[in-house]
C-alpha cells in the first residue's frame, strides 16, 4: 500500500465520467424497484408529472455542482467536502474564515450519511430481486433470513472486488450495464405502447396520453415528488472523480449535467410514460380475496414491472411472458450491480479525501500499492454495505428505514452544496458581467427545494399511522445519532491532535494559499 501522499491517477475523459455517474442513477433498476412505492391509487396518476418536477429540482442542484466543479477543478476526490472549505477560504473578506474547517466537516459528514448507507440499499434491492427470481422457479427459495443475508454478502463481495480494481475496470463494467439496461427498458416501453394501441377496449387508468403527463391534484403531486426525487440522486458522483479526470475543469461540469439529462429527461420520461400509458384493468391481482386492477394491483405486488413484462410477453411475444419476465429481471440485477458499484466507489473517494485531510482516520487516505485505489475505505464500506443490505432485505419496513436515513443525508448534502454555491458567488451580486441566474437564483432555488423535499418526506411519514410513522421516527433518530457521533469525533480529534476547531482569521493562513480566489 501507499500512504496518503499517493495520488489517484487521471484516466477518465468525458465519456468515463458520465458513464460512472449514469450507473448510479440506473433508470432501468429504479423503475422496477420503486414502481410499487409510486402506485398508491390516490396519487399514482401524478407519477409522470412528479418525475418531471423532481427532475427540475435535481437540475437546479446539478447546476450548482457544475458551477463549483468548474470553479474548483483541483478538488480531486473531495467533491462537496472540498467545495465547502474552498468557498470560504477563497473570499476576499476573511471574517468567516474561522468557520472553514467546521463547514467542510459538516458537509463531508452529511455526504457520508448518504454514501455510507446508499450502497447497502442497493445491495438489499439486489437481494430482494434475486429472491424474486429464485422463487419463480422454486417457491421455497431463500425464505429464511440467513439465506437472504448470505445473498447480500455475496453480491457485496463482488461489488467490492470490482471497486478495488480501480475506476478503469468499473467504467468498463458500467458501460456494458448502461447499454444493456437502457436497451431493455426501451424495448419494454415500446411493447407497453404497442399493447395499448392494439387493445383500445381495455379500461386504462389514464384516458389518453395527455392524462399521463398532466398533474391531477396538488397533494398527490407533492407526495409523488417526494418519492420521485429519490430516483434521481447520483449525478453528483461525477464530481468525486475529479482526481481521476484528465481534464476536470472541462469534463466534470459536463458529466454532471449530461448524466442527469440522459437518464432523467430521456430514459425516465420515456419509461414512466410507457408504464403509465399501459396500466389498466388488464393487470389484475388478488388482495384479501378480492380482485384488484391497475394501480391497486401494482401496489400489492413486490415486482409490478415483472408482472407487466409477463403480460406483454404472453400477449405480444407468442406466449413468452415468463422468458421476458426473467430477462428483464436479469438486466435489473446488472443495473443494481452498477449502481452499488458507482455509489460505493464515490463514497470511498469522499472518505479518501477526508482521510488524506486527517478529518477521518488516516487509514482512509491510504492507496493500494497495485491498484492505486483507496482500499481501506473499500473494505470498510463493503462490510458496512453487506450489514445494511442484510438488515434491509428482511422486510419492507427495514428497507424503508435505511432509505429514509440515506435520503436525509442526500438532501442535506444537496441543500448544503447549493448554499455553498451562494457563498462562493456572493461577492459578484453587483457584478454586471456575472451570470446571476446561474450563480444566485438557481442555487437559492436549489437550497429551498431540497429543504422542502426533506420536509415533504417527513411530513408524509410523521402524519401517517402505524409502521409509516415508526419508520420515519426511527430514521430521524439514527440520523441525529450519526451527526451527534460525528461532532463528538470532531471535537475529540481536535483536542487529541491540538487542531483548532475554529481556524484563525488570518489572510496568510497556509490553507488559504492552496485555494484560488472566488473571482478567478
Short mmCIF file of C-alpha atoms in Angstrom, two decimals:
data_model
loop_
_atom_site.label_atom_id
_atom_site.label_comp_id
_atom_site.label_asym_id
_atom_site.label_seq_id
_atom_site.Cartn_x
_atom_site.Cartn_y
_atom_site.Cartn_z
CA UNK A 1 0.00 0.00 0.00
CA UNK A 2 0.96 3.65 -0.28
CA UNK A 3 0.19 6.29 2.30
CA UNK A 4 -1.88 9.43 1.84
CA UNK A 5 0.88 11.04 -0.17
CA UNK A 6 -0.14 8.83 -3.09
CA UNK A 7 -2.44 10.29 -5.70
CA UNK A 8 -5.30 8.95 -7.79
CA UNK A 9 -4.32 8.60 -11.44
CA UNK A 10 -6.12 10.73 -14.07
CA UNK A 11 -7.53 8.27 -16.63
CA UNK A 12 -11.12 9.43 -17.26
CA UNK A 13 -12.43 11.53 -20.13
CA UNK A 14 -15.95 12.91 -20.52
CA UNK A 15 -17.42 9.52 -21.50
CA UNK A 16 -15.92 7.72 -18.50
CA UNK A 17 -17.07 10.41 -16.06
CA UNK A 18 -20.61 10.46 -17.49
CA UNK A 19 -20.91 6.68 -17.62
CA UNK A 20 -19.87 6.27 -13.98
CA UNK A 21 -22.43 8.86 -12.88
CA UNK A 22 -25.13 7.30 -15.09
CA UNK A 23 -24.55 3.93 -13.45
CA UNK A 24 -25.55 5.34 -10.07
CA UNK A 25 -28.87 6.71 -11.37
CA UNK A 26 -29.77 3.43 -13.20
CA UNK A 27 -33.29 4.16 -14.54
CA UNK A 28 -33.87 0.54 -15.55
CA UNK A 29 -33.32 -0.62 -11.99
CA UNK A 30 -35.37 2.04 -10.25
CA UNK A 31 -38.44 1.59 -12.46
CA UNK A 32 -38.53 -2.00 -11.20
CA UNK A 33 -37.64 -1.34 -7.54
CA UNK A 34 -39.78 1.76 -6.88
CA UNK A 35 -42.90 1.41 -9.05
CA UNK A 36 -44.74 -0.32 -6.21
CA UNK A 37 -43.98 2.62 -3.88
CA UNK A 38 -45.30 5.01 -6.53
CA UNK A 39 -48.53 3.09 -7.17
CA UNK A 40 -50.94 4.23 -4.38
CA UNK A 41 -54.15 4.79 -6.39
CA UNK A 42 -54.98 8.11 -4.72
CA UNK A 43 -51.80 9.74 -6.10
CA UNK A 44 -50.41 7.46 -8.82
CA UNK A 45 -51.91 9.43 -11.71
CA UNK A 46 -49.42 12.20 -10.86
CA UNK A 47 -46.44 9.88 -11.33
CA UNK A 48 -45.08 11.24 -14.62
CA UNK A 49 -45.64 14.88 -13.66
CA UNK A 50 -43.83 14.24 -10.39
CA UNK A 51 -40.85 12.75 -12.26
CA UNK A 52 -40.73 15.94 -14.35
CA UNK A 53 -40.94 18.20 -11.28
CA UNK A 54 -38.30 16.17 -9.44
CA UNK A 55 -36.03 16.39 -12.48
CA UNK A 56 -36.30 20.19 -12.42
CA UNK A 57 -35.27 20.20 -8.75
CA UNK A 58 -32.38 17.83 -9.47
CA UNK A 59 -31.23 20.00 -12.38
CA UNK A 60 -31.05 23.00 -10.02
CA UNK A 61 -28.72 21.04 -7.76
CA UNK A 62 -26.74 19.64 -10.69
CA UNK A 63 -26.17 23.18 -11.96
CA UNK A 64 -24.64 24.08 -8.58
CA UNK A 65 -22.33 21.07 -8.70
CA UNK A 66 -21.30 22.01 -12.24
CA UNK A 67 -20.56 25.60 -11.18
CA UNK A 68 -18.45 24.54 -8.21
CA UNK A 69 -16.57 21.80 -10.09
CA UNK A 70 -15.63 24.33 -12.77
CA UNK A 71 -14.53 26.90 -10.18
CA UNK A 72 -12.50 24.39 -8.14
CA UNK A 73 -11.15 21.70 -10.53
CA UNK A 74 -8.38 20.94 -8.03
CA UNK A 75 -10.96 19.39 -5.65
CA UNK A 76 -9.84 15.88 -6.56
CA UNK A 77 -11.92 13.24 -4.78
CA UNK A 78 -13.22 15.78 -2.25
CA UNK A 79 -16.28 16.99 -4.19
CA UNK A 80 -18.70 18.89 -1.88
CA UNK A 81 -16.37 18.38 1.07
CA UNK A 82 -13.66 20.40 -0.67
CA UNK A 83 -16.07 22.99 -2.10
CA UNK A 84 -17.40 23.90 1.35
CA UNK A 85 -13.93 24.85 2.58
CA UNK A 86 -12.77 26.44 -0.67
CA UNK A 87 -15.80 28.71 -0.93
CA UNK A 88 -14.88 30.28 2.43
CA UNK A 89 -11.10 30.36 2.02
CA UNK A 90 -11.39 32.00 -1.40
CA UNK A 91 -13.33 35.01 -0.12
CA UNK A 92 -11.66 38.41 -0.26
CA UNK A 93 -13.17 39.17 3.15
CA UNK A 94 -11.83 36.82 5.79
CA UNK A 95 -14.23 37.40 8.67
CA UNK A 96 -15.82 33.97 8.16
CA UNK A 97 -12.51 32.20 7.52
CA UNK A 98 -12.58 30.68 11.00
CA UNK A 99 -15.64 28.59 10.02
CA UNK A 100 -13.89 26.83 7.12
CA UNK A 101 -12.99 23.62 8.95
CA UNK A 102 -16.40 23.27 10.56
CA UNK A 103 -18.18 23.88 7.25
CA UNK A 104 -16.22 21.25 5.37
CA UNK A 105 -16.63 18.67 8.13
CA UNK A 106 -20.42 19.12 8.31
CA UNK A 107 -20.60 18.79 4.52
CA UNK A 108 -18.39 15.72 4.47
CA UNK A 109 -20.31 14.08 7.30
CA UNK A 110 -23.66 14.71 5.57
CA UNK A 111 -22.15 13.16 2.44
CA UNK A 112 -21.24 10.07 4.45
CA UNK A 113 -24.78 9.69 5.81
CA UNK A 114 -25.77 9.39 2.16
CA UNK A 115 -22.83 7.46 0.71
CA UNK A 116 -22.30 5.04 3.61
CA UNK A 117 -25.96 3.94 3.59
CA UNK A 118 -26.96 4.13 -0.08
CA UNK A 119 -24.79 1.19 -1.32
CA UNK A 120 -26.38 -1.01 1.33
CA UNK A 121 -29.83 -0.12 -0.01
CA UNK A 122 -28.74 -1.21 -3.47
CA UNK A 123 -27.42 -4.47 -2.02
CA UNK A 124 -30.79 -5.09 -0.36
CA UNK A 125 -32.56 -4.42 -3.68
CA UNK A 126 -30.29 -6.97 -5.33
CA UNK A 127 -31.03 -9.50 -2.62
CA UNK A 128 -34.78 -8.95 -2.95
CA UNK A 129 -34.63 -9.31 -6.72
CA UNK A 130 -32.55 -12.49 -6.59
CA UNK A 131 -35.05 -13.97 -4.14
CA UNK A 132 -37.88 -12.95 -6.51
CA UNK A 133 -36.19 -14.64 -9.48
CA UNK A 134 -35.38 -17.76 -7.46
CA UNK A 135 -38.94 -18.10 -6.21
CA UNK A 136 -40.24 -18.03 -9.78
CA UNK A 137 -38.57 -21.44 -10.11
CA UNK A 138 -38.90 -22.66 -6.51
CA UNK A 139 -41.39 -21.13 -4.06
CA UNK A 140 -39.19 -22.17 -1.12
CA UNK A 141 -36.06 -20.41 -2.40
CA UNK A 142 -34.37 -18.20 0.24
CA UNK A 143 -37.38 -17.80 2.51
CA UNK A 144 -35.31 -17.54 5.74
CA UNK A 145 -33.36 -14.53 6.96
CA UNK A 146 -29.96 -16.26 6.76
CA UNK A 147 -30.29 -17.10 3.06
CA UNK A 148 -31.28 -13.53 2.22
CA UNK A 149 -28.35 -12.16 4.24
CA UNK A 150 -25.95 -14.59 2.54
CA UNK A 151 -27.08 -13.38 -0.90
CA UNK A 152 -26.38 -9.79 0.17
CA UNK A 153 -22.89 -10.68 1.41
CA UNK A 154 -22.07 -12.48 -1.85
CA UNK A 155 -23.13 -9.53 -4.01
CA UNK A 156 -21.28 -7.09 -1.75
CA UNK A 157 -18.11 -9.13 -2.18
CA UNK A 158 -18.50 -8.99 -5.97
CA UNK A 159 -19.07 -5.22 -5.97
CA UNK A 160 -16.18 -4.60 -3.57
CA UNK A 161 -13.83 -6.72 -5.68
CA UNK A 162 -14.66 -4.74 -8.84
CA UNK A 163 -14.28 -1.41 -6.99
CA UNK A 164 -10.86 -2.49 -5.71
CA UNK A 165 -9.58 -2.91 -9.28
CA UNK A 166 -9.93 0.81 -9.89
CA UNK A 167 -12.07 3.19 -11.87
CA UNK A 168 -10.99 1.84 -15.28
CA UNK A 169 -12.46 -1.58 -14.55
CA UNK A 170 -15.56 -0.01 -13.03
CA UNK A 171 -16.06 2.15 -16.12
CA UNK A 172 -15.94 -0.83 -18.48
CA UNK A 173 -18.48 -2.72 -16.37
CA UNK A 174 -20.72 0.36 -16.18
CA UNK A 175 -20.62 0.91 -19.95
CA UNK A 176 -21.87 -2.63 -20.53
CA UNK A 177 -24.53 -2.32 -17.83
CA UNK A 178 -25.82 1.00 -19.15
CA UNK A 179 -26.12 -0.33 -22.70
CA UNK A 180 -27.98 -3.45 -21.55
CA UNK A 181 -30.40 -1.73 -19.18
CA UNK A 182 -31.26 1.19 -21.47
CA UNK A 183 -31.83 -1.19 -24.41
CA UNK A 184 -34.04 -3.48 -22.34
CA UNK A 185 -36.17 -0.70 -20.86
CA UNK A 186 -36.60 0.88 -24.30
CA UNK A 187 -37.78 -2.45 -25.70
CA UNK A 188 -40.16 -2.99 -22.76
CA UNK A 189 -41.51 0.56 -23.08
CA UNK A 190 -42.21 0.09 -26.77
CA UNK A 191 -44.09 -3.14 -26.00
CA UNK A 192 -46.24 -1.25 -23.48
CA UNK A 193 -47.16 1.41 -26.02
CA UNK A 194 -47.83 -1.17 -28.75
CA UNK A 195 -50.10 -3.11 -26.36
CA UNK A 196 -52.15 0.00 -25.55
CA UNK A 197 -52.55 0.96 -29.19
CA UNK A 198 -53.55 -2.59 -30.10
CA UNK A 199 -56.07 -3.03 -27.26
CA UNK A 200 -58.29 0.07 -27.26
CA UNK A 201 -61.17 -1.64 -25.42
CA UNK A 202 -59.26 -2.13 -22.15
CA UNK A 203 -60.24 0.23 -19.32
CA UNK A 204 -56.94 2.08 -18.70
CA UNK A 205 -56.03 4.19 -15.66
CA UNK A 206 -55.30 7.15 -17.95
CA UNK A 207 -57.83 8.04 -20.62
CA UNK A 208 -55.17 9.27 -23.04
CA UNK A 209 -51.52 10.31 -23.39
CA UNK A 210 -52.19 13.84 -22.17
CA UNK A 211 -53.62 12.49 -18.93
CA UNK A 212 -50.36 10.59 -18.35
CA UNK A 213 -48.18 13.71 -18.35
CA UNK A 214 -50.54 16.17 -16.65
CA UNK A 215 -50.69 16.68 -12.85
CA UNK A 216 -54.08 15.73 -11.41
CA UNK A 217 -54.04 17.17 -7.88
CA UNK A 218 -51.56 19.15 -5.78
CA UNK A 219 -51.44 16.82 -2.79
CA UNK A 220 -50.84 13.78 -4.96
CA UNK A 221 -48.17 15.62 -6.97
CA UNK A 222 -46.24 16.59 -3.83
CA UNK A 223 -46.41 13.06 -2.43
CA UNK A 224 -45.23 11.53 -5.71
CA UNK A 225 -42.41 14.08 -5.98
CA UNK A 226 -41.03 13.11 -2.56
CA UNK A 227 -40.65 9.60 -3.98
CA UNK A 228 -39.57 10.58 -7.49
CA UNK A 229 -36.69 12.74 -6.30
CA UNK A 230 -35.15 9.62 -4.80
CA UNK A 231 -34.76 8.14 -8.30
CA UNK A 232 -32.51 10.95 -9.46
CA UNK A 233 -29.68 11.07 -6.93
CA UNK A 234 -26.23 10.16 -8.22
CA UNK A 235 -25.37 12.80 -10.81
CA UNK A 236 -23.09 14.47 -8.25
CA UNK A 237 -20.90 11.36 -8.13
CA UNK A 238 -19.11 12.71 -11.20
CA UNK A 239 -17.50 15.42 -9.05
CA UNK A 240 -15.82 12.80 -6.84
CA UNK A 241 -13.99 11.58 -9.96
CA UNK A 242 -12.10 14.88 -10.38
CA UNK A 243 -8.91 13.28 -9.07
CA UNK A 244 -9.12 10.70 -11.87
CA UNK A 245 -10.29 13.06 -14.64
CA UNK A 246 -7.84 14.04 -17.37
CA UNK A 247 -9.44 17.49 -17.75
CA UNK A 248 -11.62 18.03 -14.64
CA UNK A 249 -12.40 21.70 -15.26
CA UNK A 250 -13.93 20.90 -18.65
CA UNK A 251 -15.36 17.40 -18.24
CA UNK A 252 -16.67 17.25 -14.66
CA UNK A 253 -19.31 20.01 -15.12
CA UNK A 254 -20.41 18.44 -18.41
CA UNK A 255 -20.56 14.96 -16.88
CA UNK A 256 -22.77 16.15 -14.02
CA UNK A 257 -25.38 17.67 -16.34
CA UNK A 258 -25.15 15.04 -19.08
CA UNK A 259 -25.62 12.07 -16.74
CA UNK A 260 -28.77 13.58 -15.24
CA UNK A 261 -30.19 14.75 -18.57
CA UNK A 262 -29.69 11.40 -20.34
CA UNK A 263 -31.07 9.31 -17.51
CA UNK A 264 -33.95 11.54 -16.42
CA UNK A 265 -35.06 13.60 -19.41
CA UNK A 266 -34.70 10.71 -21.86
CA UNK A 267 -34.87 7.37 -20.03
CA UNK A 268 -37.17 8.15 -17.09
CA UNK A 269 -39.54 10.33 -19.10
CA UNK A 270 -39.97 7.60 -21.72
CA UNK A 271 -40.25 4.56 -19.44
CA UNK A 272 -42.63 6.18 -16.96
CA UNK A 273 -44.81 7.45 -19.80
CA UNK A 274 -44.95 3.95 -21.28
CA UNK A 275 -45.69 2.22 -17.93
CA UNK A 276 -48.49 4.65 -17.03
CA UNK A 277 -49.87 4.65 -20.58
CA UNK A 278 -50.14 0.83 -20.34
CA UNK A 279 -51.55 0.15 -16.90
CA UNK A 280 -55.25 -0.67 -16.65
CA UNK A 281 -57.75 -3.43 -15.93
CA UNK A 282 -55.70 -5.99 -17.86
CA UNK A 283 -53.31 -6.04 -14.86
CA UNK A 284 -55.04 -7.88 -12.01
CA UNK A 285 -54.14 -9.25 -8.58
CA UNK A 286 -55.91 -10.90 -5.65
CA UNK A 287 -55.79 -8.92 -2.38
CA UNK A 288 -57.59 -10.25 0.69
CA UNK A 289 -59.71 -12.48 -1.50
CA UNK A 290 -60.75 -9.63 -3.81
CA UNK A 291 -59.64 -8.91 -7.37
CA UNK A 292 -57.98 -5.52 -7.84
CA UNK A 293 -56.70 -3.97 -11.06
CA UNK A 294 -54.40 -1.26 -12.39
CA UNK A 295 -52.53 0.80 -9.80
CA UNK A 296 -54.11 -1.16 -6.92
CA UNK A 297 -52.69 -4.38 -8.39
CA UNK A 298 -49.26 -2.78 -8.79
CA UNK A 299 -49.34 -1.61 -5.16
CA UNK A 300 -49.98 -5.18 -4.00
CA UNK A 301 -47.06 -6.69 -5.94
CA UNK A 302 -43.40 -6.82 -4.94
CA UNK A 303 -42.40 -6.58 -8.60
CA UNK A 304 -45.15 -4.96 -10.71
CA UNK A 305 -42.84 -4.41 -13.68
CA UNK A 306 -42.10 -8.13 -13.68
CA UNK A 307 -45.85 -8.83 -13.72
CA UNK A 308 -46.30 -6.37 -16.59
CA UNK A 309 -43.45 -7.97 -18.54
CA UNK A 310 -45.20 -11.35 -18.26
CA UNK A 311 -48.46 -9.88 -19.58
CA UNK A 312 -46.64 -8.28 -22.52
CA UNK A 313 -44.65 -11.39 -23.38
CA UNK A 314 -47.70 -13.65 -23.24
CA UNK A 315 -49.75 -11.26 -25.38
CA UNK A 316 -47.26 -9.85 -27.90
CA UNK A 317 -44.37 -12.35 -27.96
CA UNK A 318 -46.20 -15.61 -28.66
CA UNK A 319 -46.70 -16.66 -25.05
CA UNK A 320 -43.12 -15.98 -23.93
CA UNK A 321 -44.10 -13.91 -20.91
CA UNK A 322 -42.05 -15.90 -18.43
CA UNK A 323 -38.93 -15.58 -20.61
CA UNK A 324 -39.38 -11.80 -20.92
CA UNK A 325 -40.01 -11.54 -17.17
CA UNK A 326 -36.76 -13.37 -16.35
CA UNK A 327 -34.78 -11.42 -18.97
CA UNK A 328 -35.88 -8.01 -17.68
CA UNK A 329 -35.26 -9.09 -14.08
CA UNK A 330 -31.73 -10.18 -15.02
CA UNK A 331 -30.94 -6.80 -16.59
CA UNK A 332 -32.19 -5.10 -13.42
CA UNK A 333 -29.77 -7.22 -11.37
CA UNK A 334 -26.97 -5.99 -13.65
CA UNK A 335 -28.12 -2.38 -13.27
CA UNK A 336 -28.21 -2.69 -9.49
CA UNK A 337 -24.65 -4.04 -9.52
CA UNK A 338 -23.60 -0.94 -11.47
CA UNK A 339 -25.48 1.34 -9.08
CA UNK A 340 -23.96 -0.28 -5.99
CA UNK A 341 -20.52 -0.14 -7.61
CA UNK A 342 -20.81 3.52 -8.54
CA UNK A 343 -22.17 4.59 -5.14
CA UNK A 344 -19.52 2.59 -3.28
CA UNK A 345 -16.74 3.99 -5.48
CA UNK A 346 -17.98 7.54 -4.92
CA UNK A 347 -18.39 7.08 -1.17
CA UNK A 348 -14.88 5.75 -0.62
CA UNK A 349 -13.42 8.67 -2.55
CA UNK A 350 -15.07 11.17 -0.22
CA UNK A 351 -13.71 9.12 2.71
CA UNK A 352 -10.30 9.11 0.99
CA UNK A 353 -10.34 12.92 0.79
CA UNK A 354 -11.28 13.26 4.45
CA UNK A 355 -8.68 10.66 5.46
CA UNK A 356 -5.98 12.45 3.49
CA UNK A 357 -7.05 15.66 5.21
CA UNK A 358 -6.93 13.89 8.61
CA UNK A 359 -10.60 14.66 9.28
CA UNK A 360 -11.18 10.89 9.31
CA UNK A 361 -8.63 8.31 10.49
CA UNK A 362 -5.55 8.47 8.25
CA UNK A 363 -6.02 4.88 7.02
CA UNK A 364 -8.91 6.07 4.85
CA UNK A 365 -6.33 8.10 2.91
CA UNK A 366 -4.18 5.07 2.04
CA UNK A 367 -3.97 3.85 -1.56
CA UNK A 368 -3.40 0.28 -2.65
CA UNK A 369 0.11 -0.26 -3.99
CA UNK A 370 -1.03 -2.20 -7.08
CA UNK A 371 -4.47 -0.83 -7.89
CA UNK A 372 -3.96 2.74 -6.64
CA UNK A 373 -7.43 2.69 -5.07
CA UNK A 374 -8.48 3.69 -1.52
CA UNK A 375 -8.66 0.06 -0.45
CA UNK A 376 -9.19 0.56 3.29
CA UNK A 377 -12.30 2.59 2.51
CA UNK A 378 -13.46 -0.08 0.07
CA UNK A 379 -13.06 -2.84 2.68
CA UNK A 380 -14.85 -0.77 5.32
CA UNK A 381 -17.75 0.34 3.12
CA UNK A 382 -18.16 -3.14 1.60
CA UNK A 383 -18.55 -4.61 5.07
CA UNK A 384 -20.95 -1.88 6.14
CA UNK A 385 -22.98 -2.28 2.93
CA UNK A 386 -23.27 -6.03 3.48
CA UNK A 387 -24.60 -5.46 7.01
CA UNK A 388 -27.06 -2.74 5.95
CA UNK A 389 -28.22 -4.78 2.97
CA UNK A 390 -28.70 -7.89 5.11
CA UNK A 391 -30.86 -5.89 7.51
CA UNK A 392 -32.88 -4.05 4.85
CA UNK A 393 -33.61 -7.14 2.72
CA UNK A 394 -35.59 -8.78 5.53
CA UNK A 395 -38.70 -6.57 5.32
CA UNK A 396 -40.30 -3.54 3.67
CA UNK A 397 -40.14 -1.66 6.99
CA UNK A 398 -36.38 -2.26 7.25
CA UNK A 399 -35.63 -1.03 3.74
CA UNK A 400 -37.89 1.99 4.32
CA UNK A 401 -35.91 2.97 7.43
CA UNK A 402 -32.48 2.79 5.78
CA UNK A 403 -33.81 4.54 2.67
CA UNK A 404 -35.09 7.44 4.77
CA UNK A 405 -31.74 7.65 6.57
CA UNK A 406 -29.91 7.86 3.24
CA UNK A 407 -32.39 10.43 1.93
CA UNK A 408 -31.84 12.70 4.91
CA UNK A 409 -28.13 12.70 4.11
CA UNK A 410 -28.79 13.16 0.40
CA UNK A 411 -30.98 16.22 0.67
CA UNK A 412 -28.88 17.75 3.42
CA UNK A 413 -25.84 17.35 1.20
CA UNK A 414 -27.62 18.77 -1.84
CA UNK A 415 -29.03 21.70 0.13
CA UNK A 416 -25.64 22.47 1.70
CA UNK A 417 -23.96 22.35 -1.73
CA UNK A 418 -26.49 24.81 -3.16
CA UNK A 419 -25.80 27.04 -0.15
CA UNK A 420 -22.05 26.72 -0.73
CA UNK A 421 -22.59 27.90 -4.31
CA UNK A 422 -24.29 31.02 -2.97
CA UNK A 423 -21.37 31.64 -0.62
CA UNK A 424 -18.84 31.15 -3.39
CA UNK A 425 -20.55 33.66 -5.69
CA UNK A 426 -21.81 36.20 -3.15
CA UNK A 427 -19.06 38.68 -3.99
CA UNK A 428 -20.50 39.01 -7.51
CA UNK A 429 -24.01 40.17 -6.66
CA UNK A 430 -23.41 43.61 -8.16
CA UNK A 431 -21.17 42.42 -10.98
CA UNK A 432 -22.98 43.19 -14.26
CA UNK A 433 -20.92 40.65 -16.19
CA UNK A 434 -21.73 37.87 -13.73
CA UNK A 435 -24.49 35.38 -14.56
CA UNK A 436 -26.71 35.94 -11.55
CA UNK A 437 -29.32 33.44 -12.75
CA UNK A 438 -26.74 30.65 -12.74
CA UNK A 439 -24.95 31.51 -9.52
CA UNK A 440 -27.57 33.27 -7.39
CA UNK A 441 -31.12 32.38 -8.46
CA UNK A 442 -30.51 28.71 -9.24
CA UNK A 443 -28.55 27.98 -6.03
CA UNK A 444 -31.20 29.73 -3.94
CA UNK A 445 -34.00 27.75 -5.57
CA UNK A 446 -31.95 24.55 -5.20
CA UNK A 447 -31.41 25.22 -1.49
CA UNK A 448 -35.10 25.90 -0.86
CA UNK A 449 -36.46 22.98 -2.90
CA UNK A 450 -34.09 20.44 -1.36
CA UNK A 451 -35.12 21.55 2.11
CA UNK A 452 -38.76 21.34 1.08
CA UNK A 453 -38.22 17.78 -0.15
CA UNK A 454 -36.87 16.81 3.26
CA UNK A 455 -39.87 18.43 4.92
CA UNK A 456 -42.22 16.75 2.45
CA UNK A 457 -40.80 13.28 3.06
CA UNK A 458 -41.10 13.56 6.82
CA UNK A 459 -44.45 15.31 6.73
CA UNK A 460 -46.00 12.36 4.98
CA UNK A 461 -44.10 9.96 7.21
CA UNK A 462 -44.85 11.64 10.54
CA UNK A 463 -48.51 12.30 9.78
CA UNK A 464 -49.05 8.68 8.86
CA UNK A 465 -50.05 5.87 11.17
CA UNK A 466 -48.56 2.58 12.25
CA UNK A 467 -45.32 1.49 10.62
CA UNK A 468 -45.01 4.60 8.42
CA UNK A 469 -44.69 6.83 11.46
CA UNK A 470 -42.44 4.37 13.31
CA UNK A 471 -40.11 4.05 10.32
CA UNK A 472 -39.78 7.82 9.92
CA UNK A 473 -39.08 8.38 13.62
CA UNK A 474 -36.51 5.57 13.63
CA UNK A 475 -34.74 7.08 10.61
CA UNK A 476 -34.69 10.52 12.24
CA UNK A 477 -33.25 9.03 15.41
CA UNK A 478 -30.48 7.21 13.52
CA UNK A 479 -29.61 10.36 11.57
CA UNK A 480 -29.46 12.51 14.71
CA UNK A 481 -27.26 9.92 16.40
CA UNK A 482 -24.99 9.86 13.34
CA UNK A 483 -24.44 13.63 13.48
CA UNK A 484 -24.01 13.62 17.27
CA UNK A 485 -21.36 10.93 16.85
CA UNK A 486 -19.70 12.92 14.08
CA UNK A 487 -19.43 16.07 16.17
CA UNK A 488 -18.17 14.06 19.13
CA UNK A 489 -15.44 12.64 16.90
CA UNK A 490 -14.57 16.09 15.53
CA UNK A 491 -14.23 17.63 18.99
CA UNK A 492 -12.31 14.66 20.38
CA UNK A 493 -9.98 14.56 17.39
CA UNK A 494 -9.36 18.30 17.71
CA UNK A 495 -8.45 18.01 21.37
CA UNK A 496 -6.26 14.96 20.81
CA UNK A 497 -4.31 16.46 17.91
CA UNK A 498 -4.34 20.04 19.10
CA UNK A 499 -6.13 21.18 15.94
CA UNK A 500 -8.31 24.29 16.34
CA UNK A 501 -11.99 23.72 15.61
CA UNK A 502 -12.28 27.34 14.52
CA UNK A 503 -9.39 28.43 12.35
CA UNK A 504 -7.76 31.81 12.96
CA UNK A 505 -8.99 34.67 10.80
CA UNK A 506 -5.62 35.07 9.16
CA UNK A 507 -5.27 36.00 5.49
CA UNK A 508 -1.84 34.38 5.46
CA UNK A 509 -3.07 31.06 6.78
CA UNK A 510 -1.28 28.31 4.79
CA UNK A 511 -4.53 26.53 3.90
CA UNK A 512 -5.71 29.60 2.04
CA UNK A 513 -2.71 29.62 -0.28
CA UNK A 514 -3.92 26.44 -1.97
CA UNK A 515 -7.33 27.80 -2.92
CA UNK A 516 -7.91 30.09 -5.91
CA UNK A 517 -9.75 33.35 -5.44
CA UNK A 518 -13.52 33.19 -5.89
CA UNK A 519 -13.11 35.82 -8.61
CA UNK A 520 -10.63 33.75 -10.61
#
